[in-house]
Coordinates of C-alpha atoms in Angstrom, one line a residue:
M1 CA -30.6 -0.2 -8.7
R2 CA -28.8 -4.3 -7.4
T3 CA -29.3 -4.5 -3.9
F4 CA -26.2 -6.3 -1.7
Q5 CA -26.5 -7.5 1.3
Y6 CA -24.7 -6.4 4.3
I7 CA -23.0 -9.9 5.3
Q8 CA -22.2 -10.0 1.6
I9 CA -19.3 -6.9 2.2
V10 CA -18.0 -8.0 5.5
E11 CA -17.9 -11.8 4.4
C12 CA -15.4 -9.8 1.4
V13 CA -13.1 -7.9 3.0
E14 CA -12.6 -10.6 6.4
R15 CA -11.0 -13.4 2.7
L16 CA -9.2 -10.3 1.5
C17 CA -7.8 -9.7 5.2
I18 CA -6.7 -13.0 5.8
D19 CA -5.5 -13.8 1.2
C20 CA -3.3 -10.1 2.4
A21 CA -1.4 -11.3 5.3
F22 CA -1.4 -15.1 3.8
K23 CA -0.2 -14.4 -0.6
L24 CA 2.2 -11.9 -1.9
P25 CA 0.9 -10.6 -5.0
S26 CA 2.1 -13.0 -8.2
D27 CA 3.4 -9.5 -10.2
V28 CA 5.6 -8.3 -6.4
L29 CA 6.2 -11.8 -6.8
N30 CA 7.9 -12.4 -10.0
A31 CA 9.0 -8.1 -8.9
L32 CA 11.3 -10.3 -7.2
I33 CA 12.6 -13.1 -9.0
H34 CA 13.7 -10.7 -12.1
A35 CA 15.1 -9.2 -9.2
R36 CA 17.3 -11.7 -8.6
S37 CA 17.9 -12.8 -11.7
N38 CA 19.5 -8.7 -11.7
E39 CA 21.7 -8.0 -8.8
S40 CA 26.0 -8.6 -8.9
S41 CA 26.1 -8.6 -4.8
P42 CA 26.2 -12.9 -4.1
R43 CA 24.9 -10.8 0.3
A44 CA 21.8 -9.2 -1.3
K45 CA 20.8 -12.2 -4.1
D46 CA 21.4 -14.2 -0.9
I47 CA 18.8 -11.4 0.4
L48 CA 15.9 -12.0 -1.9
S49 CA 16.2 -15.3 -2.4
Q50 CA 15.4 -15.4 1.8
L51 CA 12.9 -12.8 1.3
I52 CA 11.2 -15.5 -2.1
E53 CA 11.2 -18.5 0.1
N54 CA 9.2 -16.8 3.4
A55 CA 6.7 -15.7 0.6
Q56 CA 6.2 -20.0 -0.8
I57 CA 5.7 -20.4 2.7
A58 CA 3.8 -18.1 4.0
K59 CA 0.9 -19.0 1.2
E60 CA 2.1 -22.9 1.4
E61 CA 2.0 -22.3 5.8
R62 CA -0.7 -20.0 5.5
L63 CA 1.4 -17.9 8.2
P64 CA 2.2 -14.9 8.0
L65 CA 4.3 -12.5 5.5
C66 CA 5.2 -10.2 8.4
Q67 CA 4.8 -10.1 12.2
D68 CA 3.6 -7.0 11.5
T69 CA 0.6 -7.3 9.7
G70 CA -0.1 -4.2 9.6
L71 CA -2.7 -1.0 9.2
T72 CA -5.7 -1.7 7.7
V73 CA -6.3 0.0 4.0
V74 CA -9.5 0.0 2.5
F75 CA -10.0 1.6 -1.0
V76 CA -13.5 1.5 -2.2
K77 CA -15.4 2.0 -5.1
Q78 CA -19.3 1.9 -5.2
G79 CA -21.1 2.1 -7.9
A80 CA -23.8 4.6 -8.4
N81 CA -26.9 2.3 -8.7
T82 CA -25.5 0.2 -5.8
V83 CA -27.3 0.1 -2.3
I84 CA -26.7 -1.4 0.7
S85 CA -29.2 -3.6 2.9
P86 CA -28.6 -3.6 6.6
P87 CA -29.5 -6.8 8.2
P88 CA -32.5 -7.2 11.0
E89 CA -30.9 -6.4 13.9
K90 CA -28.3 -3.2 11.8
P91 CA -31.2 -1.3 10.2
Q92 CA -28.4 1.6 10.1
A93 CA -25.3 0.1 9.6
T94 CA -24.0 1.0 6.2
I95 CA -20.8 0.6 3.6
I96 CA -18.5 1.3 5.9
D97 CA -20.2 -0.4 9.1
A98 CA -20.4 -3.9 7.1
I99 CA -15.6 -3.1 6.6
Q100 CA -14.7 -2.8 10.2
E101 CA -16.9 -5.2 10.6
G102 CA -15.5 -7.5 7.5
V103 CA -11.4 -6.1 9.1
A104 CA -11.8 -7.3 12.3
A105 CA -13.4 -10.8 11.2
G106 CA -10.3 -11.5 9.1
Y107 CA -7.7 -9.6 12.1
E108 CA -9.7 -12.7 14.3
K109 CA -10.1 -15.6 12.6
G110 CA -6.4 -15.5 10.6
F111 CA -5.2 -14.8 13.8
L112 CA -3.1 -11.7 12.6
R113 CA -1.8 -9.6 15.3
K114 CA -3.8 -6.7 15.9
S115 CA -1.9 -3.2 16.2
V116 CA -4.7 -0.7 16.1
V117 CA -4.8 2.0 19.4
S118 CA -7.1 4.2 19.7
E119 CA -5.3 7.6 20.1
P120 CA -2.0 8.0 19.1
L121 CA -0.1 9.5 22.9
N122 CA -1.9 9.6 26.1
E123 CA -3.4 6.0 26.7
R124 CA -2.5 4.2 23.9
N125 CA -4.7 1.3 24.5
N126 CA -5.2 -1.0 21.4
T127 CA -8.7 -1.5 20.4
Q128 CA -7.7 -5.3 20.0
T129 CA -9.8 -5.3 17.0
N130 CA -7.2 -3.8 14.1
T131 CA -10.4 -1.7 13.8
P132 CA -10.3 0.9 12.6
A133 CA -9.5 0.8 9.1
V134 CA -8.9 3.5 7.5
I135 CA -11.3 3.9 4.5
H136 CA -11.6 6.2 1.7
H137 CA -15.3 5.4 0.0
S138 CA -15.8 7.2 -3.4
V139 CA -19.3 6.6 -5.3
V140 CA -18.4 6.0 -9.3
P141 CA -20.8 5.0 -12.2
G142 CA -22.4 1.9 -12.4
A143 CA -24.0 -1.1 -10.6
G144 CA -20.5 -3.2 -8.8
I145 CA -18.7 -2.4 -5.5
N146 CA -14.7 -2.6 -6.1
I147 CA -12.4 -3.7 -2.4
S148 CA -9.0 -3.7 -2.7
V149 CA -7.1 -3.4 1.5
M150 CA -3.8 -3.0 1.8
A151 CA -1.7 -4.1 5.4
K152 CA 0.2 -0.8 5.6
G153 CA 3.4 -2.3 8.2
G154 CA 3.9 0.6 10.3
G155 CA 8.2 0.5 9.4
C156 CA 8.0 1.7 6.8
E157 CA 4.5 4.1 7.3
N158 CA 6.7 6.3 9.0
K159 CA 10.0 6.5 6.0
S160 CA 6.9 8.2 4.6
R161 CA 7.6 12.6 4.1
F162 CA 5.7 14.9 2.2
K163 CA 7.4 18.2 0.9
M164 CA 5.5 21.8 -0.3
F165 CA 7.8 22.6 -3.4
N166 CA 7.8 26.1 -4.4
P167 CA 5.8 25.8 -8.2
T168 CA 9.5 26.6 -10.1
E169 CA 11.4 23.5 -8.1
S170 CA 13.4 21.8 -10.7
K171 CA 12.6 18.1 -11.5
E172 CA 15.9 17.7 -11.1
N173 CA 15.4 18.9 -7.8
I174 CA 12.0 16.7 -6.8
M175 CA 13.9 14.5 -7.4
E176 CA 17.1 14.3 -6.1
W177 CA 14.8 15.1 -3.0
I178 CA 13.0 11.7 -3.1
V179 CA 15.9 9.5 -3.5
D180 CA 17.4 11.3 0.0
V181 CA 13.8 10.8 1.2
V182 CA 14.1 6.8 -0.1
K183 CA 17.6 6.7 1.0
N184 CA 16.8 7.9 4.2
A185 CA 14.7 5.4 5.1
G186 CA 17.8 2.6 4.7
A187 CA 16.6 -0.1 6.0
N188 CA 15.0 0.4 8.6
A189 CA 11.5 0.6 6.1
C190 CA 13.0 -3.5 5.1
P191 CA 13.8 -2.7 0.9
P192 CA 13.6 -4.3 -0.9
F193 CA 10.2 -0.9 -1.7
V194 CA 7.9 -0.3 -3.7
I195 CA 7.4 3.3 -3.9
G196 CA 4.8 5.3 -4.0
I197 CA 4.8 8.9 -5.2
G198 CA 2.1 11.4 -5.7
M199 CA 1.7 15.0 -7.0
G200 CA -0.5 17.3 -7.6
G201 CA -3.6 18.3 -5.8
N202 CA -2.9 19.6 -1.2
F203 CA -1.9 19.1 1.2
E204 CA -3.9 15.9 1.4
Q205 CA -5.1 15.2 -1.6
S206 CA -0.9 14.3 -2.2
C207 CA -0.9 11.8 0.5
L208 CA -4.2 10.5 -0.7
L209 CA -2.5 10.5 -4.5
S210 CA 1.5 8.8 -3.7
K211 CA -0.5 5.5 -1.4
K212 CA -3.4 5.5 -3.4
S213 CA 0.0 3.9 -6.5
L214 CA 0.2 1.8 -4.5
L215 CA -2.7 -0.1 -5.3
R216 CA -1.0 -0.1 -8.5
N217 CA 0.2 -3.2 -10.7
M218 CA 4.2 -3.7 -11.6
D219 CA 3.9 -4.1 -14.7
V220 CA 1.9 -1.6 -15.6
F221 CA 3.4 2.9 -15.3
S222 CA 1.9 5.6 -15.8
S223 CA -0.6 6.8 -18.7
D224 CA 1.5 9.6 -19.1
P225 CA 5.2 9.4 -20.6
F226 CA 7.1 12.3 -18.9
Y227 CA 5.7 10.9 -15.7
A228 CA 7.0 6.9 -16.6
Q229 CA 9.5 7.9 -17.6
M230 CA 10.5 10.2 -14.5
E231 CA 9.9 6.7 -12.8
D232 CA 11.9 4.8 -14.8
D233 CA 14.2 7.7 -14.1
L234 CA 14.0 7.6 -10.3
L235 CA 13.8 3.5 -10.3
K236 CA 17.5 3.8 -12.2
M237 CA 19.0 6.9 -9.7
I238 CA 17.4 4.5 -6.2
N239 CA 18.7 1.5 -6.9
A240 CA 21.8 3.7 -7.7
T241 CA 22.5 4.5 -3.8
G242 CA 23.4 1.0 -2.9
V243 CA 20.8 0.7 0.0
G244 CA 20.7 -3.2 -2.1
P245 CA 17.9 -5.4 0.7
Q246 CA 17.8 -5.3 3.5
G247 CA 20.1 -2.5 3.6
L248 CA 23.7 -4.6 3.4
G249 CA 24.0 -3.1 -0.1
G250 CA 23.4 -4.0 -3.5
D251 CA 21.4 -2.8 -6.8
T252 CA 18.0 -3.1 -5.5
T253 CA 16.7 -0.8 -3.2
A254 CA 13.7 -0.7 -4.9
L255 CA 12.0 -2.7 -6.9
K256 CA 9.2 0.1 -8.5
V257 CA 7.4 3.6 -8.0
C258 CA 4.6 4.7 -9.3
I259 CA 3.6 8.1 -10.1
E260 CA -0.1 9.3 -9.5
T261 CA -0.7 13.3 -10.6
A262 CA -3.4 15.4 -9.8
P263 CA -4.5 19.5 -10.8
C264 CA -3.0 21.5 -7.7
H265 CA -2.8 25.2 -7.4
I266 CA -1.5 28.2 -9.3
A267 CA 1.8 28.8 -6.1
S268 CA 2.2 25.1 -4.9
L269 CA 3.7 22.1 -5.4
P270 CA 2.1 19.4 -3.2
V271 CA 4.5 15.3 -3.6
A272 CA 4.2 12.4 -1.2
V273 CA 6.7 9.9 -1.0
N274 CA 4.6 6.6 0.2
I275 CA 7.1 3.8 0.8
E276 CA 6.0 0.5 1.8
C277 CA 8.1 -2.7 2.1
H278 CA 9.3 -6.1 -0.2
S279 CA 6.6 -7.3 1.8
H280 CA 4.0 -5.4 -0.5
R281 CA 0.6 -7.4 0.8
H282 CA -2.3 -5.2 -0.9
K283 CA -6.1 -7.2 -2.6
S284 CA -9.0 -6.8 -4.0
A285 CA -13.2 -8.0 -5.2
K286 CA -15.3 -7.3 -7.3
L287 CA -18.5 -7.7 -6.5

């Protein structure tokens, strides 16, 4: 059995939130650089250059990549042989409490915009801490902890969609629907995009899969050849729409398509599309 102190989790999440806001992951930056080299539109190429420069300035001057520093989404895998030792003043505190405390500290110390409201429809008062974060906690074999933090902006998240297809639906029709979702997102979701797709499971699992897929490295395709080919085909179809960087035309509407799947009911074929903007901010740590 391995024991981690509560404060270790707090400090780890705090650091991830700040780094996430200031430092674009290297694989995402490389994808933008690669897209610029292949872009045929001078205007689109210039926009991509500005996005690359923005990422460099944000890292060097420790400034947010985007003014929308996002709703914090945290994926945490806790080893079954791992326990969290709470502080004496919080004897009932859990790893979830530590994550929430770390998010609040990160957004305060990083001077990051706090974008969470306490309830959705009535008064919508800002919580002033960017908490509660959305936390997905799972127990896995082993004795360590893996934490991934994603800062999910509202503009791209608002354009995400879900549809329950009939199980007899063709691959071609599903792909056309996905392309339409991305095309309709347009400039409002700040392209070029990273597109997360969840297929299978049920209503909620397909949506979770679509978000989880966004944590995948940009150089990695699905391990299933069928879905790897589908990812490649979808990327080509999406880029053929001509939406382009910031919706102003060009060859680069998306940088990557990631598909994650799960078994599902014989009567169902759920598909979720989670759109991420070019400021694809996520960081991970292993304790």
